[in-house]
Coordinates of C-alpha atoms in Angstrom, one line a residue:
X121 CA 0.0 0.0 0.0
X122 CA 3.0 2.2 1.0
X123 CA 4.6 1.6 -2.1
X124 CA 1.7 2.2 -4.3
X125 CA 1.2 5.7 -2.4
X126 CA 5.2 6.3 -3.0
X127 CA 4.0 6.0 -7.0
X128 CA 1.5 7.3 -7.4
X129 CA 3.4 10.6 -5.8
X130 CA 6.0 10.7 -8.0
X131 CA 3.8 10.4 -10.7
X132 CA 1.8 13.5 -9.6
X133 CA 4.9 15.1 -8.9
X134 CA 6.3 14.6 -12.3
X135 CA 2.8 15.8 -13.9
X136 CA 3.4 18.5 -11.8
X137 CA 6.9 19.3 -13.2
X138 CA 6.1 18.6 -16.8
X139 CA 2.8 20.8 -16.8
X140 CA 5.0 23.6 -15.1
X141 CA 8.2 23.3 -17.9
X142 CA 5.3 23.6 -20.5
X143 CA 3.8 26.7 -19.0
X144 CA 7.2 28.1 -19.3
X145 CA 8.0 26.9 -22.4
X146 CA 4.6 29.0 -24.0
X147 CA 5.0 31.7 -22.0
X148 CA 8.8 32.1 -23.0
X149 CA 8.0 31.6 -26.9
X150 CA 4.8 34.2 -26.6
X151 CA 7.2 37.1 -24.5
X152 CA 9.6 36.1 -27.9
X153 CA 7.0 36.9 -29.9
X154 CA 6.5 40.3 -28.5
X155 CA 3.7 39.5 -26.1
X156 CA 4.0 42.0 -23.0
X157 CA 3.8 40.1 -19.3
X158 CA 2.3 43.0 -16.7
X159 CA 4.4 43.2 -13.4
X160 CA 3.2 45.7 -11.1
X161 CA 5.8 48.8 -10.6
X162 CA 7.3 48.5 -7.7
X163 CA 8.6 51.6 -6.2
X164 CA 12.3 50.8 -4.9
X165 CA 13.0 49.9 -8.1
X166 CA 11.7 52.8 -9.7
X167 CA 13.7 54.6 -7.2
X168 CA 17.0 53.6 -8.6
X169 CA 17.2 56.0 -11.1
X170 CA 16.4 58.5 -8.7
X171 CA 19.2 57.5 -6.9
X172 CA 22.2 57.2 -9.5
X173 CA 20.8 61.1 -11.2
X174 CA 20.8 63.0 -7.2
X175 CA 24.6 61.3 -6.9
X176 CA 25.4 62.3 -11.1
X177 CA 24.2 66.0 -9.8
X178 CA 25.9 66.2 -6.2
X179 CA 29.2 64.8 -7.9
X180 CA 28.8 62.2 -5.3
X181 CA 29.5 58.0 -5.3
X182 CA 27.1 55.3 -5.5
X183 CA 27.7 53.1 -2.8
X184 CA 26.6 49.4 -3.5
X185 CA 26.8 46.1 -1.6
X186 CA 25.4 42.7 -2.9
X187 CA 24.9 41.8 1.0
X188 CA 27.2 39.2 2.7
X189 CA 25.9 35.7 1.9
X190 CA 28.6 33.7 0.2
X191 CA 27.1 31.6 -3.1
X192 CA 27.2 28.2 -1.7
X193 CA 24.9 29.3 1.3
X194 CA 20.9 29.0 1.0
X195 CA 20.7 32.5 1.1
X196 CA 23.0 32.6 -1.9
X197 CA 19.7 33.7 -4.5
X198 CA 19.9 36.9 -2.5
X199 CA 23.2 37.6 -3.7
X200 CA 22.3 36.3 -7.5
X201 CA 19.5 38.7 -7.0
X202 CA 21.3 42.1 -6.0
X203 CA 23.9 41.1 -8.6
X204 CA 20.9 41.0 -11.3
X205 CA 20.6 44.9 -9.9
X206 CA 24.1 45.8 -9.6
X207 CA 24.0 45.4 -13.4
X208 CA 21.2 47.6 -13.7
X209 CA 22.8 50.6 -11.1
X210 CA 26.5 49.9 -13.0
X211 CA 25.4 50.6 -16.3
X212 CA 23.7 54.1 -15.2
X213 CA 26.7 54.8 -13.3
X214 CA 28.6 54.6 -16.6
X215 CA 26.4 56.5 -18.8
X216 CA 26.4 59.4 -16.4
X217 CA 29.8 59.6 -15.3
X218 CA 29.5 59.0 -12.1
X219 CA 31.1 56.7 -9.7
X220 CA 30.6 53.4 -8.4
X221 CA 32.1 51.7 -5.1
X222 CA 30.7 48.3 -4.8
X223 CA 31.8 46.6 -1.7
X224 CA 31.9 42.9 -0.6
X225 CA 32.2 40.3 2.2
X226 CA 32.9 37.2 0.2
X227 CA 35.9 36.6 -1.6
X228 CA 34.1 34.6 -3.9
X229 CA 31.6 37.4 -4.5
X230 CA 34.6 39.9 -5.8
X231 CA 35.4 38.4 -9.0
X232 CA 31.7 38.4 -10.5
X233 CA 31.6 41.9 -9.3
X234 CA 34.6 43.0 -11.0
X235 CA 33.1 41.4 -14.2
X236 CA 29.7 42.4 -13.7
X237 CA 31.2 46.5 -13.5
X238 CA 33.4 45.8 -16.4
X239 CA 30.4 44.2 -18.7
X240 CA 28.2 47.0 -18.0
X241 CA 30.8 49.6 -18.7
X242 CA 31.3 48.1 -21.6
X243 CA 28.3 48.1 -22.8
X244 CA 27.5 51.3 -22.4
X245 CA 30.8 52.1 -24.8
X246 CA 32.9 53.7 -22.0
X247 CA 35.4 51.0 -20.7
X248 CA 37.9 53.1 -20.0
X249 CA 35.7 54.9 -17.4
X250 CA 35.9 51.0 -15.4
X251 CA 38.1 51.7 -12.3
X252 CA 38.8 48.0 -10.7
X253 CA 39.9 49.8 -7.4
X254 CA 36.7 50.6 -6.6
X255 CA 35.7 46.9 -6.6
X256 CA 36.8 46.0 -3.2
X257 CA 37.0 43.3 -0.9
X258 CA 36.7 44.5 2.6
X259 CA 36.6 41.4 5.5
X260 CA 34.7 38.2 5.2
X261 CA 34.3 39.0 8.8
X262 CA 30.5 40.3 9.3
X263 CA 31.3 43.3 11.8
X264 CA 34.3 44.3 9.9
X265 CA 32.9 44.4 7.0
X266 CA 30.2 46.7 7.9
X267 CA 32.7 48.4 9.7
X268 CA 34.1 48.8 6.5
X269 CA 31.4 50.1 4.9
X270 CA 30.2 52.8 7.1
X271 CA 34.2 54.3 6.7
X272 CA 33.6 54.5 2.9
X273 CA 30.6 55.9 3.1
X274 CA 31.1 58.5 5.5
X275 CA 34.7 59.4 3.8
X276 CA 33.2 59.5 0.2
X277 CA 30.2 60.8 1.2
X278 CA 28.0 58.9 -0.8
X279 CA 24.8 60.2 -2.6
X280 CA 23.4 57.4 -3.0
X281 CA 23.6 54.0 -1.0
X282 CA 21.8 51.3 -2.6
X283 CA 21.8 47.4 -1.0
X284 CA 20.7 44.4 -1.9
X285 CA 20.6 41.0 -1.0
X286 CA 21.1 38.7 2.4
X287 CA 21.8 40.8 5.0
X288 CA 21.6 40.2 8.9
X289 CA 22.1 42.3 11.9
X290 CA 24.4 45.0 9.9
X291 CA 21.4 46.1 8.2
X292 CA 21.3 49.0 10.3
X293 CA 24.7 50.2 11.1
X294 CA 24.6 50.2 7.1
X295 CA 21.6 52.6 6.4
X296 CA 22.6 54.5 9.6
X297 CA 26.1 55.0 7.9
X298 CA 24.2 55.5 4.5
X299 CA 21.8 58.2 6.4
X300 CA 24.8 60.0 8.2
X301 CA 26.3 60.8 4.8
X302 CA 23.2 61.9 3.7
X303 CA 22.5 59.1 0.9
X304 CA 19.3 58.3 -0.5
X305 CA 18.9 54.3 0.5
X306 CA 17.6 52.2 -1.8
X307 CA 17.6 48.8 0.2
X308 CA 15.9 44.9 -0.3
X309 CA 16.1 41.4 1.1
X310 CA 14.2 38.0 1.6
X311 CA 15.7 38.1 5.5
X312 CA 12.2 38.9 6.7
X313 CA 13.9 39.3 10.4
X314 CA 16.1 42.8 8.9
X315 CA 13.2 44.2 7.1
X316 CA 12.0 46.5 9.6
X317 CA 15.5 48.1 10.4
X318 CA 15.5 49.0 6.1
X319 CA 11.8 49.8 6.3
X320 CA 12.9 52.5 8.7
X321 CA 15.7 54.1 7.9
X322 CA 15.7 53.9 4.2
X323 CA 13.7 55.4 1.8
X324 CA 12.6 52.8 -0.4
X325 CA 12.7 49.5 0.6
X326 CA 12.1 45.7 -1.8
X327 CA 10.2 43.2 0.7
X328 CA 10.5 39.8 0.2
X329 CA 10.5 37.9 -3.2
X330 CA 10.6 41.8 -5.1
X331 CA 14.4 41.6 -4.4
X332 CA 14.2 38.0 -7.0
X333 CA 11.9 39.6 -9.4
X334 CA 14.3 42.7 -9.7
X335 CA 16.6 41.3 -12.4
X336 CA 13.4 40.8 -14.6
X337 CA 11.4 44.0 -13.8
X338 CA 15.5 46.3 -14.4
X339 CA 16.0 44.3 -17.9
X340 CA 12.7 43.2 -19.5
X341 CA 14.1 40.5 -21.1
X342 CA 11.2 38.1 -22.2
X343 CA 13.2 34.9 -20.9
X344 CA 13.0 36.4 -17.1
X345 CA 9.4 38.4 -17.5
X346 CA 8.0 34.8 -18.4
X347 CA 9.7 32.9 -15.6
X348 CA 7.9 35.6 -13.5
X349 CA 4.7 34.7 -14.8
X350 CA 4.6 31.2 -14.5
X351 CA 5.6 31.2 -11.1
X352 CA 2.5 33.9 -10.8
X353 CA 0.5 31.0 -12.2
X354 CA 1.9 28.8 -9.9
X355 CA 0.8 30.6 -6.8
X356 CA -2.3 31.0 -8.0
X357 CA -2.8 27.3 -8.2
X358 CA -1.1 26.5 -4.4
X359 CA -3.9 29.4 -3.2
X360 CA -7.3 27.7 -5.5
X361 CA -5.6 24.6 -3.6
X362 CA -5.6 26.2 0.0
X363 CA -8.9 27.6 -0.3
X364 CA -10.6 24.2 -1.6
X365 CA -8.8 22.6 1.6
X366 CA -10.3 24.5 3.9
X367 CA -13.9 24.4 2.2
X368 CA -13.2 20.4 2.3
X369 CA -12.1 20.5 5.6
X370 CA -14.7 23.0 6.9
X371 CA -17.4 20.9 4.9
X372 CA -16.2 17.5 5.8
X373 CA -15.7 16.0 2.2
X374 CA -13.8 13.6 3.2
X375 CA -12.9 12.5 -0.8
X376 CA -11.4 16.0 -0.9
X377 CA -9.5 15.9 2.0
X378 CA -7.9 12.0 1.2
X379 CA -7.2 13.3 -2.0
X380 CA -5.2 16.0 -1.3
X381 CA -3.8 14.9 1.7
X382 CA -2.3 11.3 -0.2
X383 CA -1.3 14.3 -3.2
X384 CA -0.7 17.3 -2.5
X385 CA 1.8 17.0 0.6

């Protein structure tokens, strides 16, 4: 009986799957095809370019940090997340002239910094405006890194301060340090437990999964718009699934309740 169960599972599982992969498949092929996916505007982002034009006009830095999760950590889509932005912040840094320091924890973290930078500058025609110095590696200790940070931003006096990814209980000596210099803070992560230090001293904050939607929202490319939308789709489903629980449960229908209960754990 067990074993039958254990089947049947996987086979719902892999339905599952497949159904999902085809989903994406269409919804990748239509965004090719010029179809436009909605996602809602979400303010911190938005906020970015606000950010890099009041440093361009002060003369000022952009401070960035891709938080301090290394990549082999669970928290590690965080950093995959805030590198998506760093892109986005490092190519407006480059076509207004202005300055970037990007700071990080984790050695491993520096060299896709360094390239990310270099890409963008390059992109934008203006390599030669690339500075690797301010690319830098501070401490993979947590303390001294933010340590670190709130020296470099109160020394270069930073316009604009923008963070994101995994961070933990620096979150707030960073935006104080960013609010001392008189930055604008652009700040997001999944961490749920830091959120309320960002929420309060920065001025536009990304809760929660906004921080993995970023990359897709900054670049509209059709590949990472339809991802978003399928996993829309998918939530949708898991909450017509929670809501027919409960009526089951709250009706007593039992063939509802087995069902789900053998399936959808």
């Amino acid at each position: 009986m067990l074993e039958e169960i254990f089947v049947v599972n996987r086979l719902v599982l892999f339905g599952i799957t497949v159904a999902i992969a085809v989903i994406m498949l269409i919804a990748i092929r239509r965004a090719k095809k010029g179809k436009k996916y909605f996602i809602r505007r979400i303010a911190g982002l938005e906020a970015i370019d606000e950010a890099v034009g009041r440093a361009t006009e002060m003369g000022r830095p952009v401070h960035f940090s891709p938080g301090i999760a290394s990549l082999s950590e669970e928290t590690a889509a965080q950093t995959l997340a805030g590198l998506a932005v760093l892109g986005y912040v490092a190519r407006l840094t480059a076509k207004y002239d202005t300055d970037l320091i990007v700071t990080n924890r984790m050695a491993e973290v520096l060299p896709i910094t360094e390239e990310v930078v270099r890409q963008s500058y390059l992109s934008e025609g203006k390599p030669e405006n690339y500075n690797p110095d301010n690319i830098i590696f501070l401490s993979d200790e947590q303390f001294a890194y933010a340590a670190g940070c709130m020296g470099i931003m109160s020394r270069e006096k930073v316009a604009a301060n923008i963070m994101m990814g995994a961070f933990w209980a620096e979150s707030l000596i960073f935006a104080e340090g960013g609010f001392v210099a008189g930055s604008i803070q652009v700040a997001g992560t999944a961490n749920t437990h830091q959120l309320p230090f960002f929420l309060a001293a920065c001025d536009y904050c990304l809760i929660g999964e906004e921080l993995f939607a970023a990359g897709a929202y900054l670049s509209q490319d059709p590949m990472q718009v339809a991802s978003i939308r399928v996993q829309d789709i998918g939530k949708v489903a898991a909450v017509l699934l929670i809501i027919v629980g409960t009526i089951a449960s709250t009706c007593n229908w039992p063939v509802i309740i087995d069902f789900l209960a053998k399936f959808a754990s």
